[in-house]
Amino acid sequence: MEILKNNLLSQTLIENISLYKWCESHPLLLKLINTEPLFWANSKLEDAQKSLNKLSISKKDLEESSQRLNRFEPYLSEVFSELKNNGIIESKLLKVDTLQNKLSQHFKMKLPGNLYLKCDHQLPISGSIKARGGFYEVLKLAEEIALSKGLISLSDDYSILSNEACKKEFSKYSIVVGSTGNLGLSIGIMSKKIGFEVTVHMSSDAKKWKKDKLREIGVTVVEHQGDYETAVSAGRMTAKGNKFCHFIDDENSIDLFMGYAVAALRLEKQLKAQHITVDEKNPLFVYLPCGVGGAPGGICWGLKTVFKNNVHCFFAEPTHSPAMITGLYTGLHDKISVNNLGIDNQTQADGLAVGRPSGFVGKNLDHLINGCYTLSDDSMFELLALTYETEGLTLEPSAAAGIQGIKSVLSQKDYLIEHNLENKLNNITHIAWTTGGNMVPKKQMDEFIGYGEELLIN
C-alpha cells in the first residue's frame, strides 16, 4: 500500500472518496497500479439471455445491420477491386495447431482444446477489425442520405451509389473521427471512396505510416500531442452544431457497435462450415483485444446474442492501458481513467492505448462479459513473433494480445471450476481475434518481429 500513500493518496476517483480508501475495498486495483499482468473474472456475470433481455438492442437490430451490409455488397464489389467477386468484407477462421503447440512450450503448460485465429488483421481494404464497425457507420450514413434524397430505394442495386450524382450529393457532407490509428484509417478510406469529406484527429500514439496513408488519399489529418481522449474530444468539438458534419463517436456510437456485432453471425456460419459445434458440452472461448471497447464490445454482444452462455468472452488489454477492466471492476465505467490510478497509458499497442473506457459498452456488457486480462508490451511482441514463426502471419502488437488468452484463462482454476469446465477442457474451441497488421509497412513489421525474436531468445 506504500505506493498509494506516497503517490496517490491525494487523488480522488469520485467526490469525497480518496483513491487510497477505494483501493482498500478494491484490492485488484493495486495490481493495476503496479502494471502487473492479471486476470479478472466478472463477478456480476448473469445468464446471457436474462442480461440481453434488459438491453435496448436486440437480435432484430443485429439482423437489420447484417441486411444493410448485404445491400451494400454490389456497391463494394463495384468500387473496390479486392471485393470484385462478392463485395463481402470478411476474414478467415484459421486453425493453428503449430502455434498452439509452440505456445504450450512457451508458457510451459498444457493448452487443451483447439486454437483458432479470427484473422481480422487480413480484412480487405483497411487490414483491421475497424473495417467492420467503421465501414458500417459510413455506409449507413450514406444510405440514410441517399434514401432521403431519393437517390435509391431499399430494393435497388446499391452499385448506383458510385455514380457522379450520388458522389456530388455526398460531397456536401463531412465526417469527423478521433482515433489512435486503425479506426481513423478505416473511416478515412471508406469515406473518401463514398465521396464524403473527412477529417481524422489522431492521438500521439498513432503510427506515422497510418497518418501518411490517410494523407495520401486526401484525408485531412489533425495531429494531437495528447492521447486518445484528446483526439476524440477535439473531433467532437469540430463537428458540434454542423448538420452537414457527422461525428463518429468511438466511445458511444451504437452504429459502430452494431457493425462489429455482425461478425457474430458471420462467425456462426464459419463454425458450422468447419463442423465446429458450440453447445454446453463444447464451449467457445473468444479473446478480444480491447481499447475503448467498441469493437470487442459489439462482437461480445453479438456472440452472446447468438451463443448465449455457451460462449465465454474475454477482453485483452495492455498493463499500461487497462481502461475497460478498470471501468468494469470499479463499476465507474467512463467516470474513471487509468490516469486516476497513476497509470501512464503508454503502450506500443497503439490501437489499445486508451485511458478511459466507453461507458456505453461497459454498461451494456456489465453482466455479459466473462472477464478481462492484461499483458505487457513485451509479451505482445513475443506472441507476434511466435505467430509469424509458426504461421507466417504478420500482426500488430495489439492484434497479438488475444493470443495470450488461452494461457491466461486456462490458468484460472477457480474460473474453470465455477463454470463447470474441468471435464470439458479438451472440447473448448479457443478463438483469438487478430485485429490488425496486414497494412503495416514491411520495414516496421520486420522491426516488430525482430524485437519479438530477441525477447524470445533472451
Short mmCIF file of C-alpha atoms in Angstrom, two decimals:
data_model
loop_
_atom_site.label_atom_id
_atom_site.label_comp_id
_atom_site.label_asym_id
_atom_site.label_seq_id
_atom_site.Cartn_x
_atom_site.Cartn_y
_atom_site.Cartn_z
CA MET A 1 0.00 0.00 0.00
CA GLU A 2 3.04 2.27 0.33
CA ILE A 3 2.86 3.32 -3.33
CA LEU A 4 -0.63 4.62 -2.70
CA LYS A 5 0.35 6.54 0.42
CA ASN A 6 3.33 8.14 -1.24
CA ASN A 7 1.97 8.97 -4.67
CA LEU A 8 -1.78 8.76 -4.88
CA LEU A 9 -3.40 9.48 -1.53
CA SER A 10 -4.39 13.00 -2.55
CA GLN A 11 -6.19 11.91 -5.75
CA THR A 12 -9.90 11.21 -5.86
CA LEU A 13 -12.00 8.93 -8.04
CA ILE A 14 -15.34 10.47 -7.21
CA GLU A 15 -16.34 13.22 -4.82
CA ASN A 16 -15.10 12.69 -1.25
CA ILE A 17 -13.63 9.22 -1.94
CA SER A 18 -9.84 9.02 -1.88
CA LEU A 19 -8.02 6.58 -4.11
CA TYR A 20 -6.42 5.09 -1.03
CA LYS A 21 -9.80 4.26 0.51
CA TRP A 22 -11.10 2.96 -2.80
CA CYS A 23 -8.16 0.57 -3.20
CA GLU A 24 -8.69 -0.80 0.30
CA SER A 25 -12.03 -2.17 -0.85
CA HIS A 26 -10.91 -2.97 -4.41
CA PRO A 27 -7.61 -4.87 -3.98
CA LEU A 28 -7.23 -5.70 -7.69
CA LEU A 29 -6.51 -2.01 -8.28
CA LEU A 30 -3.16 -2.48 -6.55
CA LYS A 31 -2.05 -4.84 -9.30
CA LEU A 32 -3.38 -2.47 -11.94
CA ILE A 33 -1.49 0.45 -10.40
CA ASN A 34 1.71 -1.61 -10.35
CA THR A 35 1.09 -2.58 -14.02
CA GLU A 36 1.24 -6.28 -13.18
CA PRO A 37 -0.32 -8.74 -15.65
CA LEU A 38 -3.57 -10.04 -14.17
CA PHE A 39 -6.83 -11.86 -14.81
CA TRP A 40 -10.24 -10.63 -13.63
CA ALA A 41 -13.37 -12.74 -13.64
CA ASN A 42 -16.60 -10.75 -13.77
CA SER A 43 -18.47 -11.38 -10.51
CA LYS A 44 -21.55 -9.66 -11.97
CA LEU A 45 -21.93 -12.17 -14.81
CA GLU A 46 -25.55 -13.23 -15.35
CA ASP A 47 -27.39 -15.71 -17.52
CA ALA A 48 -26.84 -14.34 -21.02
CA GLN A 49 -30.47 -14.26 -22.10
CA LYS A 50 -31.53 -12.60 -18.84
CA SER A 51 -28.94 -9.87 -19.35
CA LEU A 52 -29.73 -9.46 -23.06
CA ASN A 53 -33.42 -9.01 -22.27
CA LYS A 54 -32.60 -5.90 -20.22
CA LEU A 55 -30.91 -4.08 -23.10
CA SER A 56 -32.45 -1.71 -25.63
CA ILE A 57 -30.74 -3.51 -28.52
CA SER A 58 -31.90 -6.92 -29.73
CA LYS A 59 -31.27 -9.69 -32.23
CA LYS A 60 -33.63 -7.89 -34.59
CA ASP A 61 -31.21 -4.95 -34.65
CA LEU A 62 -28.37 -7.35 -35.35
CA GLU A 63 -30.22 -8.92 -38.27
CA GLU A 64 -31.12 -5.49 -39.71
CA SER A 65 -27.47 -4.46 -39.55
CA SER A 66 -26.48 -7.62 -41.37
CA GLN A 67 -29.10 -6.98 -44.04
CA ARG A 68 -27.79 -3.43 -44.53
CA LEU A 69 -24.30 -4.76 -45.22
CA ASN A 70 -25.82 -7.25 -47.65
CA ARG A 71 -27.47 -4.38 -49.55
CA PHE A 72 -24.09 -2.70 -49.97
CA GLU A 73 -22.36 -5.76 -51.44
CA PRO A 74 -22.97 -4.67 -55.08
CA TYR A 75 -21.57 -1.21 -54.32
CA LEU A 76 -18.48 -2.55 -52.54
CA SER A 77 -17.90 -5.02 -55.36
CA GLU A 78 -18.11 -2.13 -57.85
CA VAL A 79 -15.70 0.29 -56.15
CA PHE A 80 -13.08 -2.00 -54.56
CA SER A 81 -11.12 -4.39 -56.78
CA GLU A 82 -10.35 -6.52 -53.70
CA LEU A 83 -14.08 -7.23 -53.37
CA LYS A 84 -15.00 -7.64 -57.05
CA ASN A 85 -16.20 -11.23 -56.59
CA ASN A 86 -18.80 -10.75 -53.84
CA GLY A 87 -18.50 -7.40 -52.04
CA ILE A 88 -18.20 -9.11 -48.64
CA ILE A 89 -15.73 -7.79 -46.09
CA GLU A 90 -14.81 -10.87 -44.06
CA SER A 91 -11.80 -12.76 -42.72
CA LYS A 92 -10.99 -16.43 -42.47
CA LEU A 93 -11.15 -18.62 -39.36
CA LEU A 94 -7.79 -20.40 -39.22
CA LYS A 95 -6.90 -23.45 -37.11
CA VAL A 96 -3.35 -23.00 -35.77
CA ASP A 97 -2.13 -26.29 -34.29
CA THR A 98 1.53 -25.44 -34.80
CA LEU A 99 1.13 -22.13 -32.97
CA GLN A 100 -0.81 -23.85 -30.19
CA ASN A 101 2.00 -26.38 -29.68
CA LYS A 102 4.58 -23.59 -29.68
CA LEU A 103 2.56 -21.63 -27.13
CA SER A 104 2.40 -24.70 -24.90
CA GLN A 105 6.21 -24.80 -24.93
CA HIS A 106 6.46 -21.05 -24.48
CA PHE A 107 4.10 -20.93 -21.49
CA LYS A 108 5.36 -24.27 -20.13
CA MET A 109 1.85 -25.64 -19.64
CA LYS A 110 -0.65 -27.86 -21.40
CA LEU A 111 -3.14 -25.95 -23.52
CA PRO A 112 -6.07 -28.31 -24.16
CA GLY A 113 -8.78 -27.60 -26.71
CA ASN A 114 -8.41 -26.28 -30.24
CA LEU A 115 -6.96 -22.85 -31.04
CA TYR A 116 -8.13 -20.76 -33.99
CA LEU A 117 -7.31 -17.26 -35.16
CA LYS A 118 -10.08 -15.00 -36.46
CA CYS A 119 -7.92 -13.21 -38.98
CA ASP A 120 -9.28 -9.67 -38.95
CA HIS A 121 -5.72 -8.47 -39.49
CA GLN A 122 -6.36 -9.59 -43.08
CA LEU A 123 -9.73 -7.88 -43.57
CA PRO A 124 -9.89 -6.34 -47.06
CA ILE A 125 -9.40 -2.62 -47.70
CA SER A 126 -8.10 -1.42 -44.31
CA GLY A 127 -6.46 -4.51 -42.80
CA SER A 128 -8.01 -4.36 -39.34
CA ILE A 129 -11.11 -5.12 -37.31
CA LYS A 130 -12.12 -1.46 -37.75
CA ALA A 131 -13.23 -2.34 -41.28
CA ARG A 132 -16.31 -3.79 -39.61
CA GLY A 133 -17.74 -1.02 -37.43
CA GLY A 134 -16.01 1.86 -39.18
CA PHE A 135 -17.15 0.89 -42.66
CA TYR A 136 -20.65 0.08 -41.40
CA GLU A 137 -21.28 3.51 -39.87
CA VAL A 138 -20.07 5.32 -43.01
CA LEU A 139 -22.23 3.12 -45.23
CA LYS A 140 -25.28 3.56 -43.01
CA LEU A 141 -24.91 7.36 -43.18
CA ALA A 142 -24.58 7.19 -46.98
CA GLU A 143 -27.73 5.06 -47.18
CA GLU A 144 -29.71 7.47 -45.00
CA ILE A 145 -28.68 10.44 -47.15
CA ALA A 146 -29.34 8.63 -50.42
CA LEU A 147 -32.78 7.45 -49.29
CA SER A 148 -33.75 10.89 -48.02
CA LYS A 149 -32.72 12.49 -51.34
CA GLY A 150 -34.50 9.87 -53.44
CA LEU A 151 -31.25 8.64 -54.96
CA ILE A 152 -32.02 5.00 -54.15
CA SER A 153 -34.71 2.76 -52.71
CA LEU A 154 -34.10 -0.25 -50.48
CA SER A 155 -34.82 -2.62 -53.37
CA ASP A 156 -32.26 -1.02 -55.72
CA ASP A 157 -28.89 -2.37 -56.74
CA TYR A 158 -26.66 -0.23 -54.50
CA SER A 159 -23.89 -0.05 -57.09
CA ILE A 160 -25.83 3.01 -58.28
CA LEU A 161 -24.27 4.87 -55.34
CA SER A 162 -20.99 5.02 -57.23
CA ASN A 163 -22.39 7.34 -59.91
CA GLU A 164 -21.50 11.03 -60.13
CA ALA A 165 -24.91 12.30 -58.97
CA CYS A 166 -24.57 10.39 -55.70
CA LYS A 167 -20.97 11.44 -55.19
CA LYS A 168 -21.94 15.07 -55.76
CA GLU A 169 -24.61 14.82 -53.06
CA PHE A 170 -22.27 13.05 -50.62
CA SER A 171 -19.60 15.74 -51.15
CA LYS A 172 -21.85 18.19 -49.30
CA TYR A 173 -21.27 16.23 -46.10
CA SER A 174 -18.22 15.69 -43.96
CA ILE A 175 -17.19 13.08 -41.43
CA VAL A 176 -15.01 13.62 -38.36
CA VAL A 177 -13.48 10.98 -36.09
CA GLY A 178 -10.88 10.76 -33.32
CA SER A 179 -8.57 7.75 -33.37
CA THR A 180 -5.37 6.08 -32.23
CA GLY A 181 -4.92 4.76 -35.75
CA ASN A 182 -6.91 1.89 -37.24
CA LEU A 183 -10.40 3.37 -36.83
CA GLY A 184 -9.26 6.58 -38.48
CA LEU A 185 -7.73 4.56 -41.30
CA SER A 186 -10.95 2.64 -41.97
CA ILE A 187 -13.17 5.74 -41.70
CA GLY A 188 -10.88 7.72 -43.97
CA ILE A 189 -10.66 5.07 -46.69
CA MET A 190 -14.40 4.36 -46.87
CA SER A 191 -15.49 7.99 -46.52
CA LYS A 192 -13.26 9.16 -49.36
CA LYS A 193 -14.44 6.31 -51.57
CA ILE A 194 -18.10 7.24 -50.97
CA GLY A 195 -17.41 10.93 -51.63
CA PHE A 196 -17.55 12.48 -48.15
CA GLU A 197 -15.03 14.99 -46.93
CA VAL A 198 -13.29 13.53 -43.90
CA THR A 199 -11.08 14.74 -41.04
CA VAL A 200 -9.30 12.36 -38.69
CA HIS A 201 -7.99 13.61 -35.35
CA MET A 202 -5.05 11.41 -34.40
CA SER A 203 -3.66 10.88 -30.91
CA SER A 204 0.06 10.96 -30.12
CA ASP A 205 0.04 7.13 -30.11
CA ALA A 206 -0.93 6.85 -33.79
CA LYS A 207 1.78 5.43 -36.03
CA LYS A 208 3.25 7.75 -38.66
CA TRP A 209 2.55 5.34 -41.52
CA LYS A 210 -1.18 5.41 -40.74
CA LYS A 211 -1.25 9.20 -40.88
CA ASP A 212 0.78 9.18 -44.09
CA LYS A 213 -1.60 6.67 -45.69
CA LEU A 214 -4.61 8.85 -44.90
CA ARG A 215 -2.99 11.98 -46.27
CA GLU A 216 -2.08 10.12 -49.47
CA ILE A 217 -5.77 9.55 -50.23
CA GLY A 218 -6.81 13.13 -49.44
CA VAL A 219 -7.93 12.83 -45.82
CA THR A 220 -7.30 15.78 -43.52
CA VAL A 221 -5.26 14.53 -40.55
CA VAL A 222 -5.03 16.64 -37.40
CA GLU A 223 -2.26 15.51 -35.04
CA HIS A 224 -2.53 15.95 -31.28
CA GLN A 225 0.14 15.80 -28.59
CA GLY A 226 -2.35 14.23 -26.19
CA ASP A 227 -3.77 10.71 -26.01
CA TYR A 228 -6.92 9.15 -27.46
CA GLU A 229 -9.23 11.20 -25.23
CA THR A 230 -7.72 14.42 -26.53
CA ALA A 231 -8.21 13.37 -30.17
CA VAL A 232 -11.83 12.32 -29.63
CA SER A 233 -12.71 15.50 -27.73
CA ALA A 234 -11.21 17.66 -30.48
CA GLY A 235 -13.15 15.78 -33.15
CA ARG A 236 -16.39 16.08 -31.23
CA MET A 237 -15.97 19.85 -30.85
CA THR A 238 -15.18 20.26 -34.57
CA ALA A 239 -18.45 18.61 -35.60
CA LYS A 240 -20.66 20.21 -32.96
CA GLY A 241 -23.55 22.22 -34.34
CA ASN A 242 -22.88 21.41 -38.01
CA LYS A 243 -25.80 19.46 -39.51
CA PHE A 244 -23.70 18.55 -42.53
CA CYS A 245 -20.91 17.12 -40.37
CA HIS A 246 -21.22 13.64 -38.87
CA PHE A 247 -19.05 12.82 -35.87
CA ILE A 248 -18.26 9.12 -35.50
CA ASP A 249 -18.15 8.65 -31.75
CA ASP A 250 -15.89 5.70 -30.96
CA GLU A 251 -16.91 5.94 -27.30
CA ASN A 252 -20.70 5.89 -27.69
CA SER A 253 -21.73 5.00 -31.24
CA ILE A 254 -24.39 2.31 -31.49
CA ASP A 255 -23.76 2.16 -35.26
CA LEU A 256 -20.12 1.23 -34.77
CA PHE A 257 -21.21 -1.29 -32.15
CA MET A 258 -23.75 -2.94 -34.47
CA GLY A 259 -21.29 -3.05 -37.35
CA TYR A 260 -18.89 -5.04 -35.19
CA ALA A 261 -21.70 -7.23 -33.86
CA VAL A 262 -22.50 -8.58 -37.34
CA ALA A 263 -19.24 -10.55 -37.07
CA ALA A 264 -21.04 -12.94 -34.71
CA LEU A 265 -23.47 -14.02 -37.44
CA ARG A 266 -20.59 -14.46 -39.89
CA LEU A 267 -18.59 -16.47 -37.34
CA GLU A 268 -21.58 -18.72 -36.67
CA LYS A 269 -21.60 -19.68 -40.37
CA GLN A 270 -17.84 -20.25 -40.41
CA LEU A 271 -18.01 -22.54 -37.38
CA LYS A 272 -20.77 -24.60 -38.99
CA ALA A 273 -18.80 -24.80 -42.25
CA GLN A 274 -15.85 -26.25 -40.32
CA HIS A 275 -18.15 -28.62 -38.40
CA ILE A 276 -17.35 -26.98 -35.08
CA THR A 277 -20.08 -27.46 -32.51
CA VAL A 278 -20.83 -24.83 -29.88
CA ASP A 279 -23.06 -26.01 -27.05
CA GLU A 280 -22.93 -26.71 -23.31
CA LYS A 281 -20.53 -29.64 -23.79
CA ASN A 282 -18.43 -27.81 -26.38
CA PRO A 283 -17.85 -24.23 -25.17
CA LEU A 284 -16.49 -21.37 -27.25
CA PHE A 285 -13.82 -19.10 -25.70
CA VAL A 286 -13.13 -15.83 -27.54
CA TYR A 287 -10.25 -13.46 -26.75
CA LEU A 288 -10.67 -9.88 -27.94
CA PRO A 289 -8.05 -7.08 -27.80
CA CYS A 290 -9.68 -4.03 -26.22
CA GLY A 291 -9.04 -0.29 -26.47
CA VAL A 292 -12.04 1.94 -25.78
CA GLY A 293 -14.26 -1.14 -26.12
CA GLY A 294 -16.37 -0.58 -29.24
CA ALA A 295 -15.07 -3.44 -31.40
CA PRO A 296 -14.76 -6.12 -28.70
CA GLY A 297 -17.98 -4.88 -27.11
CA GLY A 298 -20.00 -5.20 -30.28
CA ILE A 299 -18.55 -8.63 -31.06
CA CYS A 300 -19.09 -9.85 -27.48
CA TRP A 301 -22.74 -8.71 -27.51
CA GLY A 302 -23.25 -10.33 -30.92
CA LEU A 303 -21.70 -13.60 -29.77
CA LYS A 304 -23.79 -13.68 -26.60
CA THR A 305 -26.89 -13.00 -28.72
CA VAL A 306 -26.06 -15.99 -30.91
CA PHE A 307 -24.49 -18.49 -28.50
CA LYS A 308 -25.83 -17.36 -25.09
CA ASN A 309 -23.97 -18.97 -22.13
CA ASN A 310 -22.02 -21.33 -24.38
CA VAL A 311 -19.60 -18.55 -25.36
CA HIS A 312 -17.11 -17.05 -22.91
CA CYS A 313 -15.79 -13.62 -23.96
CA PHE A 314 -12.60 -12.11 -22.54
CA PHE A 315 -11.05 -8.71 -23.25
CA ALA A 316 -7.25 -8.29 -23.51
CA GLU A 317 -5.57 -5.01 -22.54
CA PRO A 318 -2.00 -3.70 -22.09
CA THR A 319 -0.82 -3.45 -18.49
CA HIS A 320 -0.26 0.28 -19.07
CA SER A 321 -3.71 0.93 -20.63
CA PRO A 322 -6.21 -1.24 -18.71
CA ALA A 323 -9.16 1.07 -19.32
CA MET A 324 -12.04 -1.39 -19.67
CA ILE A 325 -11.10 -3.64 -16.77
CA THR A 326 -10.75 -0.56 -14.56
CA GLY A 327 -14.21 0.70 -15.53
CA LEU A 328 -15.89 -2.69 -15.19
CA TYR A 329 -14.19 -3.70 -11.95
CA THR A 330 -14.91 -0.43 -10.14
CA GLY A 331 -18.37 -0.04 -11.69
CA LEU A 332 -17.44 3.52 -12.62
CA HIS A 333 -17.15 2.81 -16.36
CA ASP A 334 -16.32 6.07 -18.19
CA LYS A 335 -16.19 8.02 -14.91
CA ILE A 336 -12.69 6.70 -14.29
CA SER A 337 -9.49 6.86 -16.31
CA VAL A 338 -6.30 4.87 -15.80
CA ASN A 339 -4.67 8.26 -15.17
CA ASN A 340 -6.69 8.45 -11.95
CA LEU A 341 -4.67 5.44 -10.83
CA GLY A 342 -1.35 6.98 -11.79
CA ILE A 343 -1.01 4.66 -14.82
CA ASP A 344 0.72 6.35 -17.78
CA ASN A 345 -1.35 4.91 -20.69
CA GLN A 346 1.86 4.42 -22.69
CA THR A 347 1.97 1.30 -24.88
CA GLN A 348 3.32 0.15 -28.24
CA ALA A 349 -0.09 -1.39 -28.84
CA ASP A 350 -1.40 1.83 -30.35
CA GLY A 351 -4.91 0.52 -31.04
CA LEU A 352 -5.28 -0.26 -27.33
CA ALA A 353 -3.76 2.96 -25.99
CA VAL A 354 -6.92 4.21 -24.31
CA GLY A 355 -7.17 5.55 -20.78
CA ARG A 356 -10.93 5.89 -20.36
CA PRO A 357 -13.34 3.14 -21.47
CA SER A 358 -16.62 3.51 -23.32
CA GLY A 359 -19.44 3.94 -20.82
CA PHE A 360 -21.92 2.70 -23.42
CA VAL A 361 -20.02 -0.56 -23.89
CA GLY A 362 -19.23 -1.08 -20.22
CA LYS A 363 -22.82 -0.61 -19.08
CA ASN A 364 -24.24 -2.87 -21.80
CA LEU A 365 -21.71 -5.62 -21.09
CA ASP A 366 -21.67 -5.28 -17.31
CA HIS A 367 -23.43 -8.65 -16.88
CA LEU A 368 -22.33 -10.28 -20.16
CA ILE A 369 -18.56 -10.17 -20.38
CA ASN A 370 -16.85 -13.11 -18.68
CA GLY A 371 -13.62 -11.37 -17.77
CA CYS A 372 -10.52 -9.42 -18.74
CA TYR A 373 -6.78 -9.96 -18.61
CA THR A 374 -3.77 -7.70 -19.06
CA LEU A 375 -0.36 -8.38 -20.53
CA SER A 376 2.87 -6.47 -21.08
CA ASP A 377 4.01 -4.94 -24.35
CA ASP A 378 6.94 -7.37 -24.44
CA SER A 379 4.52 -10.29 -24.20
CA MET A 380 2.66 -8.96 -27.24
CA PHE A 381 5.89 -8.72 -29.24
CA GLU A 382 6.81 -12.27 -28.26
CA LEU A 383 3.40 -13.53 -29.37
CA LEU A 384 3.51 -11.74 -32.72
CA ALA A 385 7.00 -13.23 -33.33
CA LEU A 386 5.76 -16.73 -32.44
CA THR A 387 2.76 -16.30 -34.75
CA TYR A 388 4.99 -15.22 -37.62
CA GLU A 389 7.42 -18.10 -36.94
CA THR A 390 4.73 -20.78 -36.89
CA GLU A 391 2.01 -19.47 -39.21
CA GLY A 392 3.72 -16.80 -41.33
CA LEU A 393 1.14 -14.21 -40.24
CA THR A 394 2.03 -10.55 -39.65
CA LEU A 395 0.30 -8.95 -36.66
CA GLU A 396 0.49 -5.60 -34.94
CA PRO A 397 1.39 -5.81 -31.23
CA SER A 398 -2.21 -5.02 -30.25
CA ALA A 399 -3.51 -7.81 -32.51
CA ALA A 400 -1.36 -10.38 -30.69
CA ALA A 401 -2.96 -9.59 -27.33
CA GLY A 402 -5.78 -12.08 -27.89
CA ILE A 403 -3.33 -14.97 -28.35
CA GLN A 404 -2.38 -14.72 -24.66
CA GLY A 405 -5.97 -15.59 -23.75
CA ILE A 406 -5.70 -19.36 -23.98
CA LYS A 407 -2.98 -19.30 -21.31
CA SER A 408 -4.49 -16.55 -19.16
CA VAL A 409 -7.88 -18.28 -18.88
CA LEU A 410 -6.78 -21.92 -18.65
CA SER A 411 -4.52 -20.89 -15.75
CA GLN A 412 -7.59 -19.83 -13.73
CA LYS A 413 -8.68 -22.97 -11.86
CA ASP A 414 -11.31 -21.08 -9.88
CA TYR A 415 -12.96 -19.84 -13.06
CA LEU A 416 -12.91 -23.29 -14.65
CA ILE A 417 -14.42 -24.89 -11.54
CA GLU A 418 -17.10 -22.21 -11.12
CA HIS A 419 -18.27 -22.69 -14.72
CA ASN A 420 -18.11 -26.50 -14.65
CA LEU A 421 -15.43 -26.62 -17.31
CA GLU A 422 -12.90 -29.01 -15.75
CA ASN A 423 -14.18 -32.01 -17.71
CA LYS A 424 -14.70 -30.05 -20.94
CA LEU A 425 -11.20 -28.62 -21.46
CA ASN A 426 -10.45 -30.78 -24.49
CA ASN A 427 -13.74 -29.71 -26.09
CA ILE A 428 -13.16 -25.95 -25.91
CA THR A 429 -12.80 -24.01 -29.15
CA HIS A 430 -10.47 -21.08 -28.46
CA ILE A 431 -10.58 -18.11 -30.86
CA ALA A 432 -8.01 -15.32 -30.64
CA TRP A 433 -9.24 -12.30 -32.63
CA THR A 434 -6.28 -10.83 -34.56
CA THR A 435 -7.34 -7.25 -35.05
CA GLY A 436 -4.73 -5.61 -37.30
CA GLY A 437 -1.38 -5.86 -39.01
CA ASN A 438 -1.59 -6.54 -42.74
CA MET A 439 -1.16 -2.90 -43.75
CA VAL A 440 1.90 -2.29 -41.55
CA PRO A 441 4.87 -1.34 -43.78
CA LYS A 442 7.36 -4.20 -44.19
CA LYS A 443 10.23 -2.32 -42.55
CA GLN A 444 8.21 -1.66 -39.42
CA MET A 445 6.82 -5.21 -39.35
CA ASP A 446 10.35 -6.59 -39.65
CA GLU A 447 11.30 -4.46 -36.65
CA PHE A 448 8.31 -5.78 -34.68
CA ILE A 449 9.22 -9.38 -35.45
CA GLY A 450 12.91 -8.81 -34.81
CA TYR A 451 12.26 -7.29 -31.41
CA GLY A 452 9.93 -10.15 -30.50
CA GLU A 453 12.52 -12.72 -31.57
CA GLU A 454 15.17 -11.03 -29.43
CA LEU A 455 12.86 -11.19 -26.42
CA LEU A 456 12.24 -14.91 -27.02
CA ILE A 457 15.96 -15.63 -27.24
CA ASN A 458 16.77 -13.68 -24.09
#
